[in-house]
Short mmCIF file of C-alpha atoms in Angstrom, two decimals:
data_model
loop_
_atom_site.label_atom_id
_atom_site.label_comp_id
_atom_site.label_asym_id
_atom_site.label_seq_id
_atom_site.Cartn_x
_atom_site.Cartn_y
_atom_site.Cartn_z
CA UNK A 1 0.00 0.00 0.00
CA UNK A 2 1.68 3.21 -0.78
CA UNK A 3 2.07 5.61 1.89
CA UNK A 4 -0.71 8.65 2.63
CA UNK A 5 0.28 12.46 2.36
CA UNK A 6 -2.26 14.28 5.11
CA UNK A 7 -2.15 17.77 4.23
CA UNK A 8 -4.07 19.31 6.90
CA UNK A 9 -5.98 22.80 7.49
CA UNK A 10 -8.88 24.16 9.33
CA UNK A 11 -8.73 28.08 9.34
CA UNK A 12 -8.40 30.69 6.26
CA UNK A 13 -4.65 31.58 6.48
CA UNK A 14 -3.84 28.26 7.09
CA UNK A 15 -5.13 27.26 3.34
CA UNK A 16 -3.89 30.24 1.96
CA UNK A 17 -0.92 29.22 2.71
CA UNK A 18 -0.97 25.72 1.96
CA UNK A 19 -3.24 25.91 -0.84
CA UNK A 20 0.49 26.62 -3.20
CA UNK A 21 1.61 23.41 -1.97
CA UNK A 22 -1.83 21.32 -2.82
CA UNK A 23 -1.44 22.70 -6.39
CA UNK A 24 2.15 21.55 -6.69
CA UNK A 25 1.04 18.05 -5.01
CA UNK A 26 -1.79 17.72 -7.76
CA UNK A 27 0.41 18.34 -10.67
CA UNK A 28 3.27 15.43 -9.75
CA UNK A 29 3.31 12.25 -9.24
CA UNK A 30 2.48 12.34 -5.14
CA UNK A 31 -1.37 13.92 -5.92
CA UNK A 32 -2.05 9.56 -6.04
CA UNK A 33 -1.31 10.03 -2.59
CA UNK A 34 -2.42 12.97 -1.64
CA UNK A 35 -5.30 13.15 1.47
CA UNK A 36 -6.47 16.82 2.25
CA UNK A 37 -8.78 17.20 5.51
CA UNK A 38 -10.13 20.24 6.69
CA UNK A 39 -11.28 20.03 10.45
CA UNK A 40 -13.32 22.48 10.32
CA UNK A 41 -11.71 25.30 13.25
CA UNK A 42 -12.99 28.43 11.03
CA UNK A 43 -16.24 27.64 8.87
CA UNK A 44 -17.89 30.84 6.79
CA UNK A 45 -14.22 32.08 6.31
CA UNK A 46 -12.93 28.82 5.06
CA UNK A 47 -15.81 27.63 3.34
CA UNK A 48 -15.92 30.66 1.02
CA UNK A 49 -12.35 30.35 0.63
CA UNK A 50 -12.56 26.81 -0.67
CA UNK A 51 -15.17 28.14 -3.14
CA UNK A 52 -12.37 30.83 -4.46
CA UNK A 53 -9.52 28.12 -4.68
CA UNK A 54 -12.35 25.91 -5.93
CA UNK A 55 -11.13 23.25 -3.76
CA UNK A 56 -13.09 20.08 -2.62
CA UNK A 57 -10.98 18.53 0.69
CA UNK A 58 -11.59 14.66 0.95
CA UNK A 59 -12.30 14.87 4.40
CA UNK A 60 -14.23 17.70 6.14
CA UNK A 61 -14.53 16.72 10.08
CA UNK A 62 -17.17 18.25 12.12
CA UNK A 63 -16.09 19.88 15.23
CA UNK A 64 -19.70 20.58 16.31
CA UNK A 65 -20.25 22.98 19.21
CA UNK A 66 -16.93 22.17 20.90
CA UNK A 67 -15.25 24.91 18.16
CA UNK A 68 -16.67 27.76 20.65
CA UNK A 69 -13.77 26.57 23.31
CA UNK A 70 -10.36 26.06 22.44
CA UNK A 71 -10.11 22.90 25.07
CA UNK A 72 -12.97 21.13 23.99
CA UNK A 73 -11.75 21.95 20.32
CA UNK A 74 -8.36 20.46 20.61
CA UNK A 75 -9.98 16.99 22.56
CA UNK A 76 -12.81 16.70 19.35
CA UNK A 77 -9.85 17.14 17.03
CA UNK A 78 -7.74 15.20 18.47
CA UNK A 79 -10.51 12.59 18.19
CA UNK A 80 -11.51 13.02 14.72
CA UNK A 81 -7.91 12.23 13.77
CA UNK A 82 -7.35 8.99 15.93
CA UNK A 83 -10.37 7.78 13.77
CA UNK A 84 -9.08 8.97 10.61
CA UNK A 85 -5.82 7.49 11.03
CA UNK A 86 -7.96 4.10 11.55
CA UNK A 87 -9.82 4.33 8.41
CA UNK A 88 -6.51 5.52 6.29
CA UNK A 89 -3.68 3.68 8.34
CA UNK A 90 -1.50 4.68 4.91
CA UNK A 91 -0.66 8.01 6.38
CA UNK A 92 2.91 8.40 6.97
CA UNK A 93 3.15 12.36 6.64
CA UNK A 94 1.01 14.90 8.12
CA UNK A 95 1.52 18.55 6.84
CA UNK A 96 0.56 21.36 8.79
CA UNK A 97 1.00 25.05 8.50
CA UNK A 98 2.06 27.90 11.83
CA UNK A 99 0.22 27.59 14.76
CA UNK A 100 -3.44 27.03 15.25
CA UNK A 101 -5.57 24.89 17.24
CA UNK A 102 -5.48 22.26 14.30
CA UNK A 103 -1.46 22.57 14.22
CA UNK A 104 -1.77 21.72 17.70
CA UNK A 105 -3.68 19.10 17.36
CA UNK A 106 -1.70 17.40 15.04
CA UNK A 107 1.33 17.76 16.83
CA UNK A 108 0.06 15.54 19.74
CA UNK A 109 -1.52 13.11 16.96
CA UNK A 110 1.56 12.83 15.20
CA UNK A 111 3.57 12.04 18.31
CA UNK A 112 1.23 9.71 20.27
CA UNK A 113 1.39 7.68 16.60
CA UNK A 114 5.00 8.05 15.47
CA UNK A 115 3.88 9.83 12.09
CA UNK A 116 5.95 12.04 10.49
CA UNK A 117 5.08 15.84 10.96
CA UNK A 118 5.91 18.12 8.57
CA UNK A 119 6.06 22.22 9.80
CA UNK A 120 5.31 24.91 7.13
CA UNK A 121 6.20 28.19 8.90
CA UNK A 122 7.96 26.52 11.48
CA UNK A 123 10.53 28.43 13.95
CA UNK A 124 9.08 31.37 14.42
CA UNK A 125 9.01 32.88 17.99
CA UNK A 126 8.43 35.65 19.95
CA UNK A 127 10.04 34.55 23.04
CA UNK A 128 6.75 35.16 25.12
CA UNK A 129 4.12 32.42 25.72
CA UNK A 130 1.60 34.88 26.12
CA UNK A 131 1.94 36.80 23.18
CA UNK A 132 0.51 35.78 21.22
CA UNK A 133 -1.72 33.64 23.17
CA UNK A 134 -1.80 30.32 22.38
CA UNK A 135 0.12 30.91 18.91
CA UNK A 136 3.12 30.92 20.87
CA UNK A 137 2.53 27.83 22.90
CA UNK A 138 1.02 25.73 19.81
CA UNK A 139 4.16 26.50 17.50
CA UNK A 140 6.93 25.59 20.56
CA UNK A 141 5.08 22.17 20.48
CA UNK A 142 4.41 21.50 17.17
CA UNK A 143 8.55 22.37 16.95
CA UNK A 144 8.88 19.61 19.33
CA UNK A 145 7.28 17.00 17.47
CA UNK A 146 7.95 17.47 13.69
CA UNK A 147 10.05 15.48 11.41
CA UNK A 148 11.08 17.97 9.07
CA UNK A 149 10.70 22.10 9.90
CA UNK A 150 9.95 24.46 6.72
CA UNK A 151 11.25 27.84 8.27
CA UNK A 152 10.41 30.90 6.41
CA UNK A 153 13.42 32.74 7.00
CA UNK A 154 17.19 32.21 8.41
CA UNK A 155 16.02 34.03 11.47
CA UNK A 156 13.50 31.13 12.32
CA UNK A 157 16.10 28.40 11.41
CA UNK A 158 18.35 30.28 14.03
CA UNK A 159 15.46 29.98 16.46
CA UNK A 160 14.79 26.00 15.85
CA UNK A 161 18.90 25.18 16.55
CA UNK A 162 18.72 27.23 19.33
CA UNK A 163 16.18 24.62 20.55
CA UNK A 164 18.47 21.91 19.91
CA UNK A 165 16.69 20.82 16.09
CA UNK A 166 19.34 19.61 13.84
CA UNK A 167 20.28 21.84 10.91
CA UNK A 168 19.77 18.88 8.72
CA UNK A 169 15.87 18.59 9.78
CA UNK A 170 15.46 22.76 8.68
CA UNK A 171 14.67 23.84 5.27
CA UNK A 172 14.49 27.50 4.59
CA UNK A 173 11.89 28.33 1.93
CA UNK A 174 10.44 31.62 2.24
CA UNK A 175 6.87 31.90 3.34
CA UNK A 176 4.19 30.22 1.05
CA UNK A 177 1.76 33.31 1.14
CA UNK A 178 3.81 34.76 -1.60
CA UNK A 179 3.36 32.13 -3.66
CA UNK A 180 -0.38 32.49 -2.70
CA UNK A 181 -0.27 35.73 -3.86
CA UNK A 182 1.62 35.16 -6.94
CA UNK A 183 -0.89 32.12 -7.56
CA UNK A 184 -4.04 35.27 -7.08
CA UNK A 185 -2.74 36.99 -10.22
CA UNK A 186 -3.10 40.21 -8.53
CA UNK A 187 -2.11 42.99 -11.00
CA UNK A 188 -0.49 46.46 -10.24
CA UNK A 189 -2.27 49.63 -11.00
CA UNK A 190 -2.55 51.31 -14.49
CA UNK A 191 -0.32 53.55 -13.47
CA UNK A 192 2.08 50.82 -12.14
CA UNK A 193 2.79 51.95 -8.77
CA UNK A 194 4.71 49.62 -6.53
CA UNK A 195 2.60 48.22 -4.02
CA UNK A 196 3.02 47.97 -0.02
CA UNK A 197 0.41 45.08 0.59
CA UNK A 198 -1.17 45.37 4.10
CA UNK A 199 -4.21 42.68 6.44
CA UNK A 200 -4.20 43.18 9.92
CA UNK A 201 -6.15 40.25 12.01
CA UNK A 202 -4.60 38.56 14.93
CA UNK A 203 -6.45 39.78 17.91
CA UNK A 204 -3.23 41.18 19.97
CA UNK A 205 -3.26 43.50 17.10
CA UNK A 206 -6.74 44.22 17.10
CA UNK A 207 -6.70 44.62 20.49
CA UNK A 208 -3.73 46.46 22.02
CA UNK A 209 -1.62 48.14 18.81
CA UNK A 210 -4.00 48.77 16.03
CA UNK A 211 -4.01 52.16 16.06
CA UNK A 212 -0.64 52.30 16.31
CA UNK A 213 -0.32 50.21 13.42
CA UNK A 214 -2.85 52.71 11.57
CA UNK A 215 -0.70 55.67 12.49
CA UNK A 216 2.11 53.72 10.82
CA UNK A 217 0.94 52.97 7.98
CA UNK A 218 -0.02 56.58 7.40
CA UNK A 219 3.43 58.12 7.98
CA UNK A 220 4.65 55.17 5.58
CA UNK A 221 2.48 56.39 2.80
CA UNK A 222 3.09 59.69 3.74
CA UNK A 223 6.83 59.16 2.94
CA UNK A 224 6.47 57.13 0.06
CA UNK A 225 4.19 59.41 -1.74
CA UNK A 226 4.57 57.24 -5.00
CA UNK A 227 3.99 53.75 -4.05
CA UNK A 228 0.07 52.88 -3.62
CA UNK A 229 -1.19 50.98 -0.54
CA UNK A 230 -3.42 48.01 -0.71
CA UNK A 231 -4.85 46.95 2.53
CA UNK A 232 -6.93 43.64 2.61
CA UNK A 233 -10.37 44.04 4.79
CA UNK A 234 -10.49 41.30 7.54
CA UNK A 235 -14.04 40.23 8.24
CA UNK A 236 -13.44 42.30 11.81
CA UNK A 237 -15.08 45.07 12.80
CA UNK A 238 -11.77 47.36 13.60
CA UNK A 239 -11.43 47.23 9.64
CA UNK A 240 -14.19 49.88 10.09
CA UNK A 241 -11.56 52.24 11.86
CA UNK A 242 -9.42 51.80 8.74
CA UNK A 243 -11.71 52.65 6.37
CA UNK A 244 -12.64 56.33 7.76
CA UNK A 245 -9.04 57.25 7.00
CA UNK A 246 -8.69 59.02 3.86
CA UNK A 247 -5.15 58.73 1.70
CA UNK A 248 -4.87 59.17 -1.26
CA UNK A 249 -2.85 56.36 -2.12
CA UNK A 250 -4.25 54.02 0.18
CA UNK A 251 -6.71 52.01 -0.74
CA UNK A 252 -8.85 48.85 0.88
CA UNK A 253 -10.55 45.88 -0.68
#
């Protein structure tokens, strides 16, 4: 029986940032082996982002009620794999991207059945486990139980052998949302303007330092008077904020 490649997901960003990866899976030789499950974490976000990829997973698990609470959401994923892995006992590699509740999940899953974990995003750190909260916590694990770490940049490689991960078990690739964004077609302007591209979402952001980040990005496109601005909408109400600001060359989508 040949051996199963679980690409796994369950919020937007996640598949954004996988989603280059699927593509590349489907057009070689591996898309035989391919398995992609989404668990569900996000649902109206991810659902309509499936519909833009147009992307069918195999699997789509249903978290129920528990997705409300991060505990019970990690225990019903955690479930939903075990029985997975006992209807597809072909799956050798699980890949995951950064640091969610899923990524979590299948860190412990991976472990507890000796499968081989594959990081996209892997290494990076802030060096506080509370900030962000759980992000932090979720990626130190997941570090901790993966085969092979993708790190996006030399700085996160630095951060995995500082944590005692062989160089040999690091890959520096970049980060995959470029080839996301590559894969978009986005176009520039008429006027070809370079472009400073901008989405603020995590909730520390939200929360503590979006307007500083606002008054930022203002001075920035006050000082680069020639480059245009394109800031992505989240679906969160502090978007709203953003929006009253008028610049000429910013602009939001």
């Amino acid at each position: 029986m040949k051996k199963t490649i679980l690409i796994l997901f369950g919020t937007r960003p996640e598949l954004i940032k996988l989603f280059p990866l699927i593509i590349q899976i489907k057009n070689s030789p591996l898309r035989e082996r391919l398995l992609i499950v989404n668990t569900g974490q996000h649902k109206e976000l991810l659902d309509s982002q499936l519909q833009a990829f147009e992307l069918e997973p195999d699997i789509k698990m249903n978290l129920g009620a528990s997705t409300c609470n991060l505990t019970s959401m990690l225990a019903k994923t955690l479930e939903e794999l075990q029985n997975l892995y006992f209807n597809y006992s072909a799956i050798e590699h699980v890949v995951v991207q950064g640091d969610t509740n899923t990524v979590l999940a299948a860190s412990n899953f991976c472990f507890l059945n000796k499968l081989k974990l594959l990081h996209i995003e892997a290494g990076l750190r802030s060096g506080n486990l509370e900030h962000p909260f759980p992000e932090e916590f979720n990626r130190i694990v997941c570090s901790l139980s993966a085969y092979h770490h993708f790190a996006p940049t030399n700085t996160a490689k630095q951060n995995l052998i500082l944590e005692g991960i062989s160089p040999e078990n690091i890959s520096v690739t970049g980060n995959t949302v470029i080839d996301a964004l590559e894969l978009s077609g986005v176009q520039s302007t008429s006027n070809k303007k370079k472009r400073f591209l901008i989405t603020l979402h995590r909730r520390e952001n939200i929360k503590s330092t979006y307007n500083r980040l606002i008054k930022l990005l203002i001075d920035l496109s006050k000082l680069y008077e020639n480059y245009e601005f394109l800031w992505i909408a989240h679906p969160n109400s502090s978007n709203s904020i953003a929006k009253e600001l008028k610049h000429s060359n910013i602009q939001f989508k």
